[in-house]
Amino acid sequence: MKPAPFTYHRPASVAEAVQLLHALEDAKVLAGGQSLLPIMNMRLAEPSHLVDITGIAELRTPAVDDAGARYGSATTHMMVEDQLVPDVTDGLLPHAAAGIGYRAVRTRGTVGGSLAHSDSSAEWPTVMSALDAAVLAVSTRGQRRIPVRELLIGFFSTTLDVDELIVAVEVPRLSPDTTWGMYKMARKPGEFAESLAVALRRPDGDELWLGAARDTPVRLRHTETVIADRPAPETTVADLVDAVGADTGSEGHSRQLHAVATLRALRAAEREASHA
Ligand SMILES: Cc1cc2nc3c(=O)[nH]c(=O)nc-3n(C[C@H](O)[C@H](O)[C@H](O)COP(=O)(O)OP(=O)(O)OC[C@H]3O[C@@H](n4cnc5c(N)ncnc54)[C@H](O)[C@@H]3O)c2cc1C
């Protein structure tokens, strides 16, 4: 299968990329191409112009301070996995990156591309929602900061304007009193999640997020209430199914799957806490 004809552009700066996105009719940003190109090959998208951002060095440059880290949007999953960029999450980001697809996918796919694509069964939407990360989006109208929780509004749907470029992802530093656990349930390594749970364990309570259950990552508020005064080792799947069902609207097999993933993430966070 081959894509419909398009014109290829390779800007050398953010300013140039933003000008192209503003001036060109029906243009799309090309980052790692790991989601966009298969869609184009299947003719589900037929953009007239591709604006390849992988030649823009500043989009791969990290910055870190006491508050957290800022990753250029074209930072690849591999760069996070191999810790070629600083980690401010006590290992959660590298762990999440290592679970994405195959190594070949991780060497090309980017953090910004995954967020812009907004597939709730992908790693970054759920992990970045749990961490309360934000993207910086630039257009000819200026720059705006969008929390990931507000960016993702549906399956393949975000609050980005068509001419906006995500230039960076800001991740707050994980507090030293917080431990994390993550569990990806997939049919086999290299596949998208059937369920993807992230647990953040803090002294004032647990925060739970789940991907692959709804169109966007969902915070499990009912489930958080159920586990509030219950140590994770004593919690069973049966304790969680109803609450996870209420949080996600899932039923039957998928509700069971999400409850198991959630419990495994909770237990992983509990183990981390006991090592701290
Ligand atoms: C075999 C295979 C297995 C995979 N398995 C997984 C998996 O297990 N978990 C997972 O999370 N992902 C998985 N992926 C997807 C992969 O992680 C992609 O890299 C990711 O979803 C998209 O990132 P990209 O950089 O390739 O974006 P692209 O494909 O280049 O772009 C995706 C979309 O985002 C837009 N976009 C890209 N960058 C920007 C930007 N900076 N600003 C604005 N818009 C932008 C594009 O215009 C396009 O609409 C898999 C992919 C493949 C091919």
Coordinates of C-alpha atoms and ligand atoms in Angstrom, one line a residue:
M1 CA 0.0 0.0 0.0
K2 CA 1.2 3.5 -0.8
P3 CA 0.2 6.9 0.4
A4 CA -1.5 9.5 -1.7
P5 CA 0.9 12.0 -3.2
F6 CA 2.2 14.8 -0.9
T7 CA 4.9 17.5 -0.8
Y8 CA 7.6 16.9 1.8
H9 CA 9.1 19.8 3.8
R10 CA 12.0 19.6 6.2
P11 CA 12.3 22.9 8.2
A12 CA 15.5 23.6 10.2
S13 CA 13.9 25.6 13.0
V14 CA 10.6 25.9 15.0
A15 CA 9.9 29.3 13.5
E16 CA 10.2 27.8 10.0
A17 CA 8.0 24.8 10.8
V18 CA 5.3 27.0 12.3
Q19 CA 5.3 29.3 9.3
L20 CA 4.9 26.3 7.0
L21 CA 2.0 24.9 9.1
H22 CA 0.3 28.3 9.0
A23 CA 0.9 28.9 5.2
L24 CA 0.2 25.5 3.8
E25 CA -3.3 24.1 3.1
D26 CA -3.9 20.7 4.6
A27 CA -0.4 20.1 6.2
K28 CA 0.5 17.6 8.8
V29 CA 3.5 17.4 11.2
L30 CA 5.6 14.3 10.6
A31 CA 7.6 13.2 13.7
G32 CA 8.6 9.6 14.0
G33 CA 6.0 8.6 11.4
Q34 CA 5.2 5.4 13.4
S35 CA 1.5 6.2 13.5
L36 CA 1.0 8.7 10.7
L37 CA 2.7 6.8 7.9
P38 CA 0.7 3.5 8.4
I39 CA -2.5 5.6 8.4
M40 CA -1.4 7.4 5.2
N41 CA -0.4 4.0 3.6
M42 CA -3.9 2.8 4.3
R43 CA -5.3 6.1 2.8
L44 CA -7.1 6.9 6.0
A45 CA -5.3 10.2 5.9
E46 CA -4.2 12.0 2.7
P47 CA -2.5 15.3 3.7
S48 CA -1.2 17.4 0.9
H49 CA 2.0 18.4 2.8
L50 CA 4.2 16.8 5.4
V51 CA 6.3 19.0 7.7
D52 CA 9.1 16.8 9.0
I53 CA 10.3 18.1 12.3
T54 CA 13.0 15.6 13.0
G55 CA 15.8 17.9 11.6
I56 CA 15.1 20.6 14.3
A57 CA 17.8 20.1 17.0
E58 CA 16.0 22.1 19.7
L59 CA 13.1 19.7 19.6
R60 CA 15.4 17.0 21.0
T61 CA 17.0 19.1 23.7
P62 CA 16.1 18.5 27.3
A63 CA 16.2 21.0 30.2
V64 CA 15.9 20.2 33.9
D65 CA 15.5 22.1 37.1
D66 CA 14.2 21.6 40.6
A67 CA 10.6 21.7 39.4
G68 CA 11.0 19.1 36.7
A69 CA 12.1 18.4 33.2
R70 CA 11.2 19.8 29.8
Y71 CA 11.7 17.4 26.9
G72 CA 11.7 18.5 23.3
S73 CA 8.7 17.0 21.6
A74 CA 10.8 15.0 19.1
T75 CA 12.5 13.2 21.9
T76 CA 12.2 9.5 21.0
H77 CA 11.0 6.7 23.2
M78 CA 14.4 5.2 22.9
M79 CA 16.1 8.4 24.3
V80 CA 13.8 8.1 27.4
E81 CA 14.3 4.4 27.7
D82 CA 18.1 4.6 27.5
Q83 CA 18.1 7.7 29.8
L84 CA 19.8 9.9 27.2
V85 CA 17.6 12.6 28.7
P86 CA 17.3 13.2 32.5
D87 CA 14.6 11.3 34.4
V88 CA 12.7 13.3 37.1
T89 CA 10.2 10.5 37.9
D90 CA 12.3 7.9 39.8
G91 CA 12.3 5.5 36.8
L92 CA 8.7 5.7 35.7
L93 CA 9.4 7.4 32.3
P94 CA 12.2 5.0 31.3
H95 CA 10.0 2.0 32.4
A96 CA 7.1 3.3 30.3
A97 CA 9.3 4.0 27.3
A98 CA 10.8 0.5 27.4
G99 CA 7.3 -1.1 27.0
I100 CA 6.4 0.8 23.9
G101 CA 6.2 -1.4 20.7
Y102 CA 9.5 -2.8 19.5
R103 CA 12.9 -1.2 19.7
A104 CA 12.7 -0.2 16.0
V105 CA 9.4 1.7 16.8
R106 CA 11.1 3.3 19.9
T107 CA 14.1 4.6 17.9
R108 CA 11.8 6.6 15.7
G109 CA 8.5 7.3 17.6
T110 CA 8.5 10.5 19.7
V111 CA 6.9 11.6 22.9
G112 CA 5.2 14.6 21.3
G113 CA 4.0 12.5 18.4
S114 CA 2.4 10.0 20.7
L115 CA 0.6 12.7 22.7
A116 CA -0.6 14.5 19.5
H117 CA -1.9 11.2 18.2
S118 CA -4.0 10.6 21.3
D119 CA -4.5 6.9 21.4
S120 CA -5.6 5.9 24.9
S121 CA -4.0 2.5 24.7
A122 CA -0.5 4.1 24.1
E123 CA 1.8 4.6 27.0
W124 CA 2.4 8.4 27.1
P125 CA -1.2 9.6 27.3
T126 CA -1.8 7.7 30.5
V127 CA 1.6 8.2 32.1
M128 CA 1.7 11.9 31.3
S129 CA -1.8 12.3 32.5
A130 CA -0.9 10.6 35.8
L131 CA 2.2 12.8 36.2
D132 CA 0.1 15.9 35.4
A133 CA 2.5 16.8 32.5
A134 CA 1.8 19.6 30.1
V135 CA 2.7 20.3 26.4
L136 CA 3.9 23.6 25.0
A137 CA 2.3 24.3 21.7
V138 CA 3.5 27.0 19.3
S139 CA 1.8 28.6 16.3
T140 CA 2.1 32.0 14.5
R141 CA -0.2 33.3 17.2
G142 CA 2.3 32.5 20.0
Q143 CA 2.9 29.8 22.6
R144 CA 0.4 28.2 25.0
R145 CA 0.8 25.6 27.7
I146 CA -1.8 22.8 27.7
P147 CA -2.0 20.2 30.5
V148 CA -2.1 16.8 29.0
R149 CA -5.3 16.1 30.9
E150 CA -6.9 18.9 28.8
L151 CA -5.0 18.1 25.6
L152 CA -6.5 14.7 25.1
I153 CA -10.3 14.9 24.4
G154 CA -11.0 11.8 22.4
F155 CA -9.7 8.9 20.4
F156 CA -7.2 10.5 17.9
S157 CA -8.6 13.9 19.1
T158 CA -6.9 16.7 20.9
T159 CA -7.4 20.4 21.7
L160 CA -4.5 21.4 19.3
D161 CA -5.3 23.7 16.5
V162 CA -4.4 22.3 13.0
D163 CA -1.4 24.7 12.7
E164 CA -0.1 24.2 16.2
L165 CA 3.2 22.4 16.8
I166 CA 4.0 20.7 20.2
V167 CA 7.5 21.9 20.9
A168 CA 8.0 20.4 24.4
V169 CA 6.6 18.3 27.1
E170 CA 7.0 19.5 30.7
V171 CA 7.0 16.8 33.4
P172 CA 6.9 17.8 37.1
R173 CA 9.5 16.2 39.3
L174 CA 8.0 13.2 41.2
S175 CA 8.0 14.0 44.9
P176 CA 10.4 11.9 47.0
D177 CA 7.5 10.7 49.2
T178 CA 5.7 9.3 46.1
T179 CA 6.2 5.8 44.7
W180 CA 4.8 4.5 41.4
G181 CA 3.7 1.3 39.9
M182 CA 2.7 0.6 36.3
Y183 CA 1.2 -2.4 34.6
K184 CA 0.7 -2.9 30.9
M185 CA -1.5 -5.8 29.8
A186 CA -0.9 -6.8 26.2
R187 CA -1.4 -10.0 24.3
K188 CA 2.3 -10.1 23.5
P189 CA 5.4 -7.9 23.8
G190 CA 5.4 -5.2 21.2
E191 CA 1.6 -4.7 21.1
F192 CA -0.6 -1.9 22.3
A193 CA -2.1 -2.3 25.8
E194 CA -5.4 -4.0 26.4
S195 CA -5.2 -2.3 29.8
L196 CA -2.6 0.1 31.1
A197 CA -2.6 1.1 34.8
V198 CA -0.5 3.6 36.6
A199 CA -0.6 4.0 40.4
L200 CA 1.0 6.9 42.3
R201 CA 1.2 6.2 46.0
R202 CA 1.5 9.3 48.2
P203 CA 1.2 9.7 52.0
D204 CA -2.2 11.3 51.6
G205 CA -3.6 8.6 49.3
D206 CA -3.2 6.8 46.0
E207 CA -3.9 8.2 42.5
L208 CA -4.9 5.7 39.9
W209 CA -5.0 6.2 36.1
L210 CA -6.1 3.8 33.4
G211 CA -5.5 3.7 29.7
A212 CA -7.1 1.6 27.0
A213 CA -10.5 1.6 28.8
R214 CA -12.1 4.8 27.3
D215 CA -11.3 7.2 24.5
T216 CA -8.9 9.1 26.8
P217 CA -7.0 8.0 30.0
V218 CA -9.3 7.9 33.0
R219 CA -8.7 8.7 36.6
L220 CA -10.1 5.9 38.8
R221 CA -11.8 8.0 41.5
H222 CA -14.2 5.4 42.8
T223 CA -11.4 2.8 42.9
E224 CA -9.2 5.3 44.9
T225 CA -12.0 5.5 47.5
V226 CA -12.3 1.8 47.8
I227 CA -8.6 1.3 48.4
A228 CA -8.2 4.4 50.6
D229 CA -7.8 2.6 54.0
R230 CA -6.8 -0.8 52.7
P231 CA -3.1 -1.9 52.3
A232 CA -2.6 -3.1 48.7
P233 CA -1.4 -6.6 49.7
E234 CA -4.8 -7.2 51.3
T235 CA -6.8 -5.9 48.3
T236 CA -8.1 -8.5 45.9
V237 CA -9.5 -8.2 42.3
A238 CA -12.9 -8.9 43.7
D239 CA -12.6 -5.8 45.8
L240 CA -11.9 -3.6 42.8
V241 CA -14.1 -4.8 39.9
D242 CA -17.3 -2.9 40.7
A243 CA -15.4 0.4 41.3
V244 CA -13.2 -0.1 38.2
G245 CA -16.5 -0.8 36.3
A246 CA -18.0 2.4 37.6
D247 CA -14.9 4.4 36.8
T248 CA -14.5 3.1 33.2
G249 CA -18.0 2.0 32.2
S250 CA -16.5 -1.4 31.3
E251 CA -18.3 -4.7 31.9
G252 CA -17.5 -8.4 31.9
H253 CA -14.1 -9.5 30.6
S254 CA -12.7 -6.1 30.0
R255 CA -13.8 -4.9 33.5
Q256 CA -12.0 -7.9 35.0
L257 CA -8.9 -7.1 32.9
H258 CA -8.8 -3.5 34.0
A259 CA -9.2 -4.5 37.7
V260 CA -6.3 -7.0 37.4
A261 CA -4.1 -4.4 35.8
T262 CA -5.0 -1.8 38.4
L263 CA -4.3 -4.2 41.3
R264 CA -0.9 -5.1 39.7
A265 CA 0.1 -1.5 39.4
L266 CA -1.0 -0.9 43.0
R267 CA 1.1 -3.8 44.2
A268 CA 4.1 -2.6 42.2
A269 CA 3.8 0.8 43.8
E270 CA 3.5 -0.9 47.2
R271 CA 6.7 -2.9 46.6
E272 CA 8.5 0.4 45.6
A273 CA 7.2 2.0 48.9
S274 CA 8.6 -0.9 51.0
H275 CA 12.0 -0.5 49.3
A276 CA 12.0 3.3 49.9
Ligands
LIG1 C1 4.4 -1.8 15.3 C2 4.0 -0.7 16.1 C3 3.8 -0.9 17.5 C4 3.5 0.1 18.4 N1 3.3 -0.1 19.7 C5 3.1 0.9 20.5 C6 2.9 0.6 21.9 O1 2.9 -0.5 22.4 N2 2.7 1.7 22.7 C7 2.6 3.0 22.3 O2 2.5 3.9 23.0 N3 2.8 3.3 20.9 C8 3.0 2.2 20.1 N4 3.2 2.5 18.7 C9 3.1 3.9 18.3 C10 4.4 4.7 18.4 O3 4.7 4.9 19.8 C11 4.3 6.0 17.7 O4 5.6 6.5 17.7 C12 3.5 7.2 18.3 O5 2.2 6.8 18.6 C13 3.5 8.4 17.4 O6 4.7 9.1 17.5 P1 5.4 9.5 16.2 O7 6.5 10.3 16.6 O8 5.8 8.3 15.4 O9 4.3 10.4 15.5 P2 3.9 10.5 13.9 O10 3.4 9.2 13.5 O11 4.9 11.2 13.1 O12 2.6 11.5 14.1 C14 1.4 11.0 14.8 C15 0.4 12.2 14.8 O13 0.9 13.3 15.6 C16 1.1 14.5 14.9 N5 2.3 15.1 15.4 C17 3.5 14.5 15.6 N6 4.3 15.3 16.2 C18 3.7 16.4 16.5 C19 4.0 17.6 17.1 N7 5.3 17.8 17.7 N8 3.1 18.6 17.2 C20 1.9 18.4 16.7 N9 1.5 17.3 16.1 C21 2.4 16.3 16.0 C22 1.2 14.0 13.4 O14 0.8 15.1 12.6 C23 0.2 12.9 13.4 O15 -1.1 13.3 13.3 C24 3.5 1.5 17.9 C25 3.7 1.7 16.5 C26 4.0 0.7 15.7 C27 4.3 1.0 14.2

